[in-house]
Short mmCIF file of C-alpha atoms and ligand atoms in Angstrom, two decimals:
data_model
loop_
_atom_site.label_atom_id
_atom_site.label_comp_id
_atom_site.label_asym_id
_atom_site.label_seq_id
_atom_site.Cartn_x
_atom_site.Cartn_y
_atom_site.Cartn_z
CA MET G 1 -129.16 199.27 129.04
CA ALA G 2 -130.59 196.63 126.92
CA ALA G 3 -133.62 194.28 127.26
CA ARG G 4 -132.59 191.00 127.44
CA LYS G 5 -133.39 188.88 124.27
CA GLY G 6 -133.95 185.66 125.70
CA THR G 7 -133.16 181.87 123.93
CA SER G 8 -135.27 179.07 125.11
CA ASN G 9 -133.42 176.30 126.87
CA LEU G 10 -136.99 174.62 126.32
CA GLU G 11 -137.12 172.91 122.74
CA ALA G 12 -140.77 172.20 122.46
CA VAL G 13 -142.97 175.31 122.13
CA ASN G 14 -145.62 173.12 122.82
CA VAL G 15 -147.97 173.57 126.13
CA GLN G 16 -145.64 170.54 128.39
CA VAL G 17 -148.54 168.42 129.38
CA ILE G 18 -147.58 166.16 131.70
CA LEU G 19 -150.28 163.05 133.62
CA ARG G 20 -149.90 162.36 136.94
CA CYS G 21 -151.84 159.25 138.55
CA ARG G 22 -152.10 159.30 142.57
CA PRO G 23 -151.36 155.91 144.51
CA VAL G 24 -154.88 154.41 145.86
CA ASN G 25 -155.73 155.28 149.68
CA LYS G 26 -156.62 153.81 152.32
CA ASP G 27 -160.47 153.31 151.74
CA GLU G 28 -159.90 151.67 148.09
CA ILE G 29 -157.05 149.41 150.20
CA ALA G 30 -159.64 148.69 152.05
CA ASN G 31 -162.63 148.37 149.45
CA ARG G 32 -160.05 146.41 146.93
CA THR G 33 -160.98 148.47 144.46
CA PRO G 34 -160.14 147.59 141.10
CA GLN G 35 -157.24 149.93 139.47
CA VAL G 36 -158.29 150.32 135.83
CA ILE G 37 -154.64 152.91 135.48
CA GLN G 38 -151.88 151.66 134.50
CA VAL G 39 -148.42 153.99 133.80
CA ASN G 40 -145.40 153.02 131.84
CA GLU G 41 -143.28 155.97 132.79
CA LYS G 42 -140.01 155.67 130.71
CA GLN G 43 -142.93 155.50 127.88
CA SER G 44 -144.54 158.69 129.00
CA GLU G 45 -147.58 156.46 128.43
CA VAL G 46 -150.82 156.44 130.25
CA VAL G 47 -152.66 152.29 129.53
CA PHE G 48 -156.76 153.13 130.76
CA TYR G 49 -158.35 149.47 131.13
CA GLN G 50 -162.07 149.21 130.05
CA ASN G 51 -164.54 146.31 130.01
CA VAL G 52 -166.00 146.20 126.96
CA ALA G 53 -168.34 142.88 126.72
CA GLY G 54 -166.29 141.61 129.52
CA LYS G 55 -163.01 142.16 128.07
CA MET G 56 -160.47 144.05 129.31
CA ILE G 57 -159.31 146.62 126.85
CA GLY G 58 -156.83 149.24 127.54
CA ARG G 59 -156.12 152.12 125.50
CA SER G 60 -153.46 153.95 125.03
CA PHE G 61 -152.56 158.22 126.72
CA HIS G 62 -148.99 159.82 125.90
CA PHE G 63 -147.88 162.63 127.27
CA ASP G 64 -144.57 164.13 127.69
CA LYS G 65 -144.49 163.01 130.99
CA CYS G 66 -146.43 161.10 132.77
CA PHE G 67 -145.42 160.22 137.21
CA GLY G 68 -146.98 157.13 138.62
CA PRO G 69 -148.50 156.33 142.22
CA GLU G 70 -144.68 155.05 143.09
CA SER G 71 -143.19 159.04 141.87
CA GLY G 72 -142.60 161.10 144.50
CA GLN G 73 -142.66 165.53 144.55
CA ALA G 74 -139.08 165.60 144.36
CA ARG G 75 -139.07 163.73 141.10
CA LEU G 76 -142.18 165.35 139.50
CA TYR G 77 -140.49 168.86 140.63
CA ASP G 78 -137.07 167.86 138.97
CA GLN G 79 -137.85 166.56 136.00
CA ALA G 80 -141.32 168.55 134.77
CA VAL G 81 -141.24 171.80 136.76
CA SER G 82 -137.63 172.61 136.99
CA PRO G 83 -137.04 173.41 133.85
CA ILE G 84 -139.81 176.12 133.12
CA VAL G 85 -138.48 177.61 136.10
CA GLU G 86 -135.24 178.25 134.65
CA GLU G 87 -137.18 179.54 132.07
CA VAL G 88 -138.86 182.01 134.33
CA LEU G 89 -135.23 183.09 135.95
CA ASP G 90 -134.41 183.60 131.91
CA GLY G 91 -137.27 186.15 131.28
CA PHE G 92 -140.14 184.24 130.06
CA ASN G 93 -143.45 184.23 131.15
CA CYS G 94 -144.49 180.89 132.30
CA THR G 95 -147.56 179.19 134.11
CA ILE G 96 -148.04 175.70 135.89
CA PHE G 97 -151.24 174.32 136.21
CA ALA G 98 -153.03 171.43 137.90
CA TYR G 99 -156.31 170.02 136.76
CA GLY G 100 -158.73 166.53 137.68
CA GLN G 101 -160.98 165.94 139.83
CA THR G 102 -161.13 166.79 142.58
CA GLY G 103 -159.13 164.44 145.40
CA THR G 104 -157.34 163.05 142.42
CA GLY G 105 -153.87 165.30 143.78
CA LYS G 106 -153.92 168.91 142.21
CA THR G 107 -153.98 170.45 145.77
CA TYR G 108 -151.24 168.30 146.48
CA THR G 109 -149.01 168.24 143.88
CA MET G 110 -149.30 171.76 143.89
CA GLU G 111 -148.61 172.38 148.08
CA GLY G 112 -148.17 169.32 149.07
CA GLY G 113 -148.02 167.96 153.05
CA ASP G 114 -145.83 169.58 155.30
CA ARG G 115 -143.51 171.63 153.86
CA ASN G 116 -140.38 172.21 156.17
CA SER G 117 -138.51 168.52 156.92
CA GLU G 118 -137.65 167.72 160.94
CA ASP G 119 -135.04 169.51 160.35
CA GLY G 120 -136.32 172.57 160.23
CA HIS G 121 -133.35 173.45 157.53
CA ASP G 122 -135.09 172.06 154.08
CA LEU G 123 -137.60 171.55 152.42
CA SER G 124 -140.01 168.05 153.73
CA GLU G 125 -140.53 164.92 150.56
CA VAL G 126 -144.29 165.43 150.21
CA ALA G 127 -143.18 169.41 149.38
CA GLY G 128 -144.69 170.66 146.21
CA VAL G 129 -144.30 172.55 142.99
CA ILE G 130 -145.24 175.95 144.62
CA PRO G 131 -142.63 175.77 147.63
CA ARG G 132 -139.68 173.95 145.31
CA ALA G 133 -140.27 176.14 142.89
CA ILE G 134 -139.80 179.27 145.71
CA ASN G 135 -137.01 177.38 146.75
CA GLN G 136 -135.23 177.65 142.87
CA ILE G 137 -135.81 180.67 142.04
CA PHE G 138 -134.15 182.11 146.18
CA HIS G 139 -131.64 179.59 145.31
CA HIS G 140 -131.02 180.80 142.29
CA LEU G 141 -131.08 184.97 142.60
CA ASP G 142 -128.52 184.03 145.67
CA SER G 143 -126.09 182.33 143.67
CA ILE G 144 -126.02 185.61 141.15
CA ASN G 145 -124.34 188.44 141.08
CA SER G 146 -127.67 190.24 140.35
CA GLU G 147 -130.02 193.14 141.46
CA TYR G 148 -133.32 191.97 142.09
CA THR G 149 -136.63 192.24 143.28
CA VAL G 150 -139.08 189.34 143.48
CA LYS G 151 -143.01 190.30 144.07
CA CYS G 152 -146.26 188.01 144.69
CA SER G 153 -149.52 187.93 143.70
CA PHE G 154 -152.42 185.77 145.45
CA LEU G 155 -155.46 185.43 144.25
CA GLU G 156 -159.06 183.53 143.52
CA LEU G 157 -161.85 183.14 141.04
CA TYR G 158 -164.96 181.64 142.73
CA ASN G 159 -168.67 182.01 141.36
CA GLU G 160 -167.42 184.05 138.66
CA GLU G 161 -165.79 186.61 141.11
CA THR G 162 -161.77 187.54 141.41
CA THR G 163 -160.59 187.64 144.74
CA ASP G 164 -157.21 188.93 146.66
CA LEU G 165 -155.90 186.33 149.10
CA LEU G 166 -153.77 188.70 149.76
CA ALA G 167 -155.66 191.63 150.54
CA ILE G 168 -155.99 192.54 154.90
CA GLY G 169 -159.54 192.23 155.34
CA ASP G 170 -162.59 190.21 156.82
CA ALA G 171 -161.16 186.53 155.44
CA LEU G 172 -164.15 184.95 156.80
CA SER G 173 -167.79 186.74 155.23
CA ARG G 174 -165.51 187.25 152.24
CA THR G 175 -168.39 189.04 150.75
CA GLY G 176 -166.23 193.01 151.51
CA ASP G 177 -165.76 195.20 148.04
CA LYS G 178 -162.42 195.42 149.55
CA ASN G 179 -161.42 191.98 148.27
CA LYS G 180 -162.66 191.76 145.01
CA LEU G 181 -161.08 192.84 142.41
CA ARG G 182 -161.81 194.67 138.71
CA MET G 183 -160.35 192.84 135.52
CA LEU G 184 -158.79 195.17 133.11
CA GLU G 185 -157.38 194.95 129.58
CA ASP G 186 -155.10 196.56 127.88
CA LYS G 187 -152.60 196.48 125.57
CA SER G 188 -150.08 193.69 127.38
CA GLY G 189 -153.01 191.67 128.78
CA VAL G 190 -155.29 191.31 130.83
CA VAL G 191 -154.54 193.34 134.63
CA VAL G 192 -156.00 193.19 137.50
CA GLN G 193 -157.30 195.89 138.66
CA ASN G 194 -156.14 196.66 142.61
CA LEU G 195 -154.55 193.20 143.43
CA GLU G 196 -152.22 193.39 146.18
CA GLU G 197 -148.54 192.49 144.75
CA ILE G 198 -146.28 192.01 147.74
CA ILE G 199 -142.65 192.57 148.00
CA VAL G 200 -140.82 189.71 149.16
CA LYS G 201 -136.99 189.42 150.01
CA THR G 202 -136.91 185.14 151.51
CA SER G 203 -138.33 181.70 150.29
CA ALA G 204 -139.75 182.19 153.98
CA ASP G 205 -141.99 185.76 153.54
CA ILE G 206 -143.57 183.47 150.55
CA TYR G 207 -144.23 180.55 152.27
CA GLY G 208 -146.37 183.01 155.03
CA LEU G 209 -148.22 184.28 151.86
CA LEU G 210 -148.68 181.97 150.58
CA ASP G 211 -149.81 180.26 153.98
CA ARG G 212 -151.81 183.56 154.35
CA GLY G 213 -154.26 183.15 151.11
CA SER G 214 -154.85 179.57 151.84
CA ALA G 215 -155.86 180.04 154.97
CA LYS G 216 -158.93 182.76 153.37
CA ARG G 217 -159.56 180.08 150.25
CA ARG G 218 -163.42 179.15 150.24
CA THR G 219 -163.60 175.51 150.55
CA ALA G 220 -167.33 173.68 149.98
CA GLU G 221 -167.94 170.30 151.11
CA THR G 222 -168.85 168.07 148.53
CA LEU G 223 -169.35 164.12 149.05
CA LEU G 224 -166.23 163.47 147.05
CA ASN G 225 -164.28 164.84 148.79
CA LYS G 226 -164.26 167.34 152.47
CA GLN G 227 -162.64 169.68 151.67
CA SER G 228 -163.17 170.11 147.36
CA SER G 229 -162.06 173.74 146.45
CA ARG G 230 -164.75 175.08 144.52
CA SER G 231 -162.95 178.22 143.13
CA HIS G 232 -159.38 178.55 140.96
CA SER G 233 -156.89 179.91 143.09
CA VAL G 234 -153.56 181.53 140.88
CA PHE G 235 -150.39 182.76 143.04
CA CYS G 236 -147.70 184.49 140.28
CA VAL G 237 -144.48 185.29 141.24
CA THR G 238 -143.31 188.27 139.48
CA VAL G 239 -139.19 188.12 139.93
CA HIS G 240 -137.20 191.33 138.18
CA MET G 241 -133.14 191.22 137.13
CA ARG G 242 -130.88 193.58 136.66
CA GLU G 243 -127.28 192.24 135.00
CA THR G 244 -124.51 192.79 133.54
CA ASP G 245 -123.71 190.94 130.45
CA THR G 246 -119.88 189.85 129.63
CA SER G 247 -119.81 192.16 127.33
CA GLY G 248 -120.50 194.80 130.86
CA GLU G 249 -123.89 196.10 129.44
CA GLU G 250 -126.81 196.25 131.62
CA VAL G 251 -129.38 193.72 131.29
CA ILE G 252 -132.66 193.96 132.34
CA LYS G 253 -135.02 190.53 132.88
CA THR G 254 -138.49 190.15 134.21
CA GLY G 255 -140.21 186.62 134.68
CA LYS G 256 -143.53 186.00 135.64
CA LEU G 257 -144.63 182.04 137.06
CA HIS G 258 -148.07 181.31 137.75
CA LEU G 259 -148.95 178.63 139.35
CA VAL G 260 -152.97 177.97 138.69
CA ASP G 261 -154.58 175.59 140.92
CA LEU G 262 -157.71 174.79 139.08
CA ALA G 263 -161.26 173.82 141.10
CA GLY G 264 -162.52 170.26 140.62
CA SER G 265 -163.66 169.09 137.06
CA GLU G 266 -166.11 166.80 138.33
CA ASN G 267 -169.51 166.72 137.47
CA ILE G 268 -172.10 168.24 139.84
CA SER G 269 -173.85 165.11 139.63
CA ARG G 270 -171.85 162.55 141.28
CA SER G 271 -169.80 165.35 143.82
CA GLY G 272 -174.02 165.64 144.90
CA ALA G 273 -173.83 168.93 145.00
CA VAL G 274 -176.97 170.78 145.37
CA ASP G 275 -178.68 174.18 144.86
CA MET G 276 -176.20 177.37 145.65
CA ARG G 277 -173.31 174.04 145.10
CA ALA G 278 -174.72 173.54 141.80
CA LYS G 279 -174.88 177.06 140.68
CA GLU G 280 -171.38 177.24 142.31
CA ALA G 281 -170.09 173.87 140.50
CA GLY G 282 -171.69 175.11 137.44
CA VAL G 283 -169.85 178.37 137.65
CA ILE G 284 -166.69 176.51 137.90
CA ASN G 285 -168.08 173.95 134.41
CA LYS G 286 -168.83 176.75 132.39
CA SER G 287 -165.28 178.52 133.41
CA LEU G 288 -163.78 174.30 132.40
CA LEU G 289 -165.56 174.44 129.39
CA THR G 290 -164.26 177.76 127.79
CA LEU G 291 -161.26 176.29 129.30
CA GLY G 292 -161.90 173.69 126.12
CA ARG G 293 -163.13 175.61 123.80
CA VAL G 294 -159.92 177.87 124.10
CA ILE G 295 -157.77 175.08 124.21
CA THR G 296 -159.71 173.34 121.04
CA ALA G 297 -159.71 176.56 119.03
CA LEU G 298 -156.38 177.06 119.52
CA VAL G 299 -155.93 172.96 118.31
CA GLU G 300 -157.42 173.75 115.55
CA GLY G 301 -155.76 176.87 114.53
CA SER G 302 -159.35 178.97 114.81
CA GLY G 303 -159.34 182.65 114.49
CA HIS G 304 -161.35 183.03 117.41
CA ILE G 305 -160.56 181.86 120.63
CA PRO G 306 -162.80 182.65 122.68
CA TYR G 307 -160.57 183.84 125.77
CA ARG G 308 -163.53 186.51 126.84
CA ASP G 309 -165.93 183.75 127.62
CA SER G 310 -165.37 183.33 131.67
CA LYS G 311 -163.25 185.38 134.25
CA LEU G 312 -160.74 181.90 133.97
CA THR G 313 -159.89 182.27 130.38
CA ARG G 314 -159.39 186.05 130.08
CA LEU G 315 -157.05 185.69 133.41
CA LEU G 316 -155.14 181.96 131.96
CA ARG G 317 -155.20 184.65 128.27
CA ASP G 318 -151.07 184.95 128.09
CA SER G 319 -150.85 181.32 129.38
CA LEU G 320 -151.87 179.54 126.37
CA GLY G 321 -151.13 180.53 123.11
CA GLY G 322 -149.94 184.10 124.24
CA ARG G 323 -146.53 184.53 125.11
CA THR G 324 -146.12 182.52 127.48
CA LYS G 325 -145.12 179.27 128.08
CA THR G 326 -147.56 176.74 129.55
CA CYS G 327 -147.14 173.38 131.63
CA ILE G 328 -150.28 171.13 132.58
CA ILE G 329 -149.77 168.56 135.38
CA ALA G 330 -153.49 166.52 134.42
CA ASN G 331 -154.04 164.67 137.73
CA ILE G 332 -156.06 161.42 137.37
CA ALA G 333 -157.08 158.75 140.42
CA PRO G 334 -156.43 154.58 139.21
CA THR G 335 -159.25 153.01 140.29
CA VAL G 336 -162.37 151.96 138.64
CA GLN G 337 -165.25 153.82 140.45
CA CYS G 338 -163.38 157.27 138.30
CA GLN G 339 -162.57 155.75 135.24
CA GLU G 340 -165.39 158.23 133.24
CA GLU G 341 -163.88 161.51 135.25
CA THR G 342 -160.36 160.00 134.39
CA LEU G 343 -161.05 159.34 131.13
CA SER G 344 -162.62 162.73 130.34
CA THR G 345 -159.57 163.73 132.50
CA LEU G 346 -157.57 162.42 129.82
CA ASP G 347 -159.29 163.88 126.65
CA TYR G 348 -158.82 167.22 127.53
CA ALA G 349 -155.03 166.20 128.35
CA HIS G 350 -154.39 164.64 125.23
CA ARG G 351 -155.92 167.97 123.41
CA ALA G 352 -153.70 170.27 125.62
CA LYS G 353 -150.38 168.76 123.99
CA ASN G 354 -151.22 170.21 120.62
CA ILE G 355 -151.39 173.74 121.63
CA ARG G 356 -148.52 175.54 120.90
CA ASN G 357 -147.58 178.96 122.45
CA ARG G 358 -145.28 181.41 120.66
CA PRO G 359 -142.60 182.00 123.90
CA GLU G 360 -140.91 185.19 123.67
CA VAL G 361 -139.13 186.88 126.21
CA ASN G 362 -140.56 190.21 128.05
CA GLN G 363 -139.54 192.86 126.95
CA ARG G 364 -138.90 196.80 128.57
P1 ADP R 401 -157.95 167.36 144.79
O1 ADP R 401 -156.61 168.74 145.23
O2 ADP R 401 -157.46 167.13 144.06
O3 ADP R 401 -158.53 167.49 145.58
P2 ADP R 401 -155.42 166.76 146.68
O4 ADP R 401 -154.50 167.22 146.50
O5 ADP R 401 -156.50 166.93 148.19
O6 ADP R 401 -156.98 166.58 146.02
O7 ADP R 401 -155.73 164.73 147.33
C1 ADP R 401 -157.24 164.04 147.61
C2 ADP R 401 -155.87 163.39 149.41
O8 ADP R 401 -154.89 162.22 147.93
C3 ADP R 401 -155.15 163.92 149.90
O9 ADP R 401 -154.83 162.90 151.22
C4 ADP R 401 -153.35 163.97 149.47
O10 ADP R 401 -152.67 164.06 149.98
C5 ADP R 401 -153.32 162.71 148.58
N1 ADP R 401 -152.72 162.21 147.72
C6 ADP R 401 -152.78 162.65 146.08
N2 ADP R 401 -152.11 162.87 145.36
C7 ADP R 401 -150.99 161.94 146.19
C8 ADP R 401 -149.40 161.89 145.93
N3 ADP R 401 -149.28 161.52 144.60
N4 ADP R 401 -149.26 161.17 147.03
C9 ADP R 401 -149.64 160.74 148.41
N5 ADP R 401 -150.87 161.10 148.38
C10 ADP R 401 -151.40 161.59 147.42
#
């Protein structure tokens, strides 16, 4: 039996950074809110317009791919995410995460709207990255001559505490120790102790777990968005495959896909958060701040990468600069009220573009 030495289909080993701008919403249309973003998909370019001394000055940013308000879920998935899921099926670890201000479409991008199409057989047009990835994985596994096991876990990071979203427990109080998890480090990376890893046989099994976990996720209201999530969620799908290659040798591959919906990147004063929420938001900002520092350190080739400074970066350690491939989907809004946050997201995402990972196939 041999461990597969995989070769990557993706040419670039940089972290892939995708920019997505959501459409204007009803309120913005009603208020005729000025727009400050222009997306040129063909040039993979976003132009950010700012009023400087009475003149609109455009600043251009380039990413691996850019998706404007007209681009739907299928287009984003097929062009940006599907090749990454292929890598997972070839035995690589990959992470896709959604970054951006609350209300810019992170959850829409990752989970999407109604999953099922009207006839109930296919995914709907508005289904997001997670259901599409699950579909692609099972479609592939069903089409090859291979034994496989698919396992899922789903956790949340909230206030620097890790919660198992799939553990059966008191979902409402969320205070039970049973739900709280400890992170341990071993030679292969960070291990979350006692995290439920559930074996699934079909896409429908995973959807059930997703719904169970999402219902358990903590949300808090803010002035910016009623369902603003202050937590980071990490959905993980592990695929073990046992195949026979052309020479008759048995090959084992393990691929892992992390799907991360990050907490909103806005600062607390804008969202109106106070007291307890301010504390929560402070922690969230600290985690995102650390993620930013980690990105900067990786870009600069610094000897010290401050992964350990927050739980989020400890958990994502293998997704940034490690052995996995990473895709960051940076979400922005097109309108003028969001311009400060938009600029900060564009800067953040642009810095992330220069990280280099070292892809290696998992070996057993
Ligand atoms: P976040 O998770 O970043 O807080 P949401 O995903 O909740 O943001 O999106 C905010 C609102 O905008 C939702 O009503 C969502 O359906 C809508 N929305 C976001 N992105 C898109 C898009 N690309 N196309 C259509 N609607 C979108």
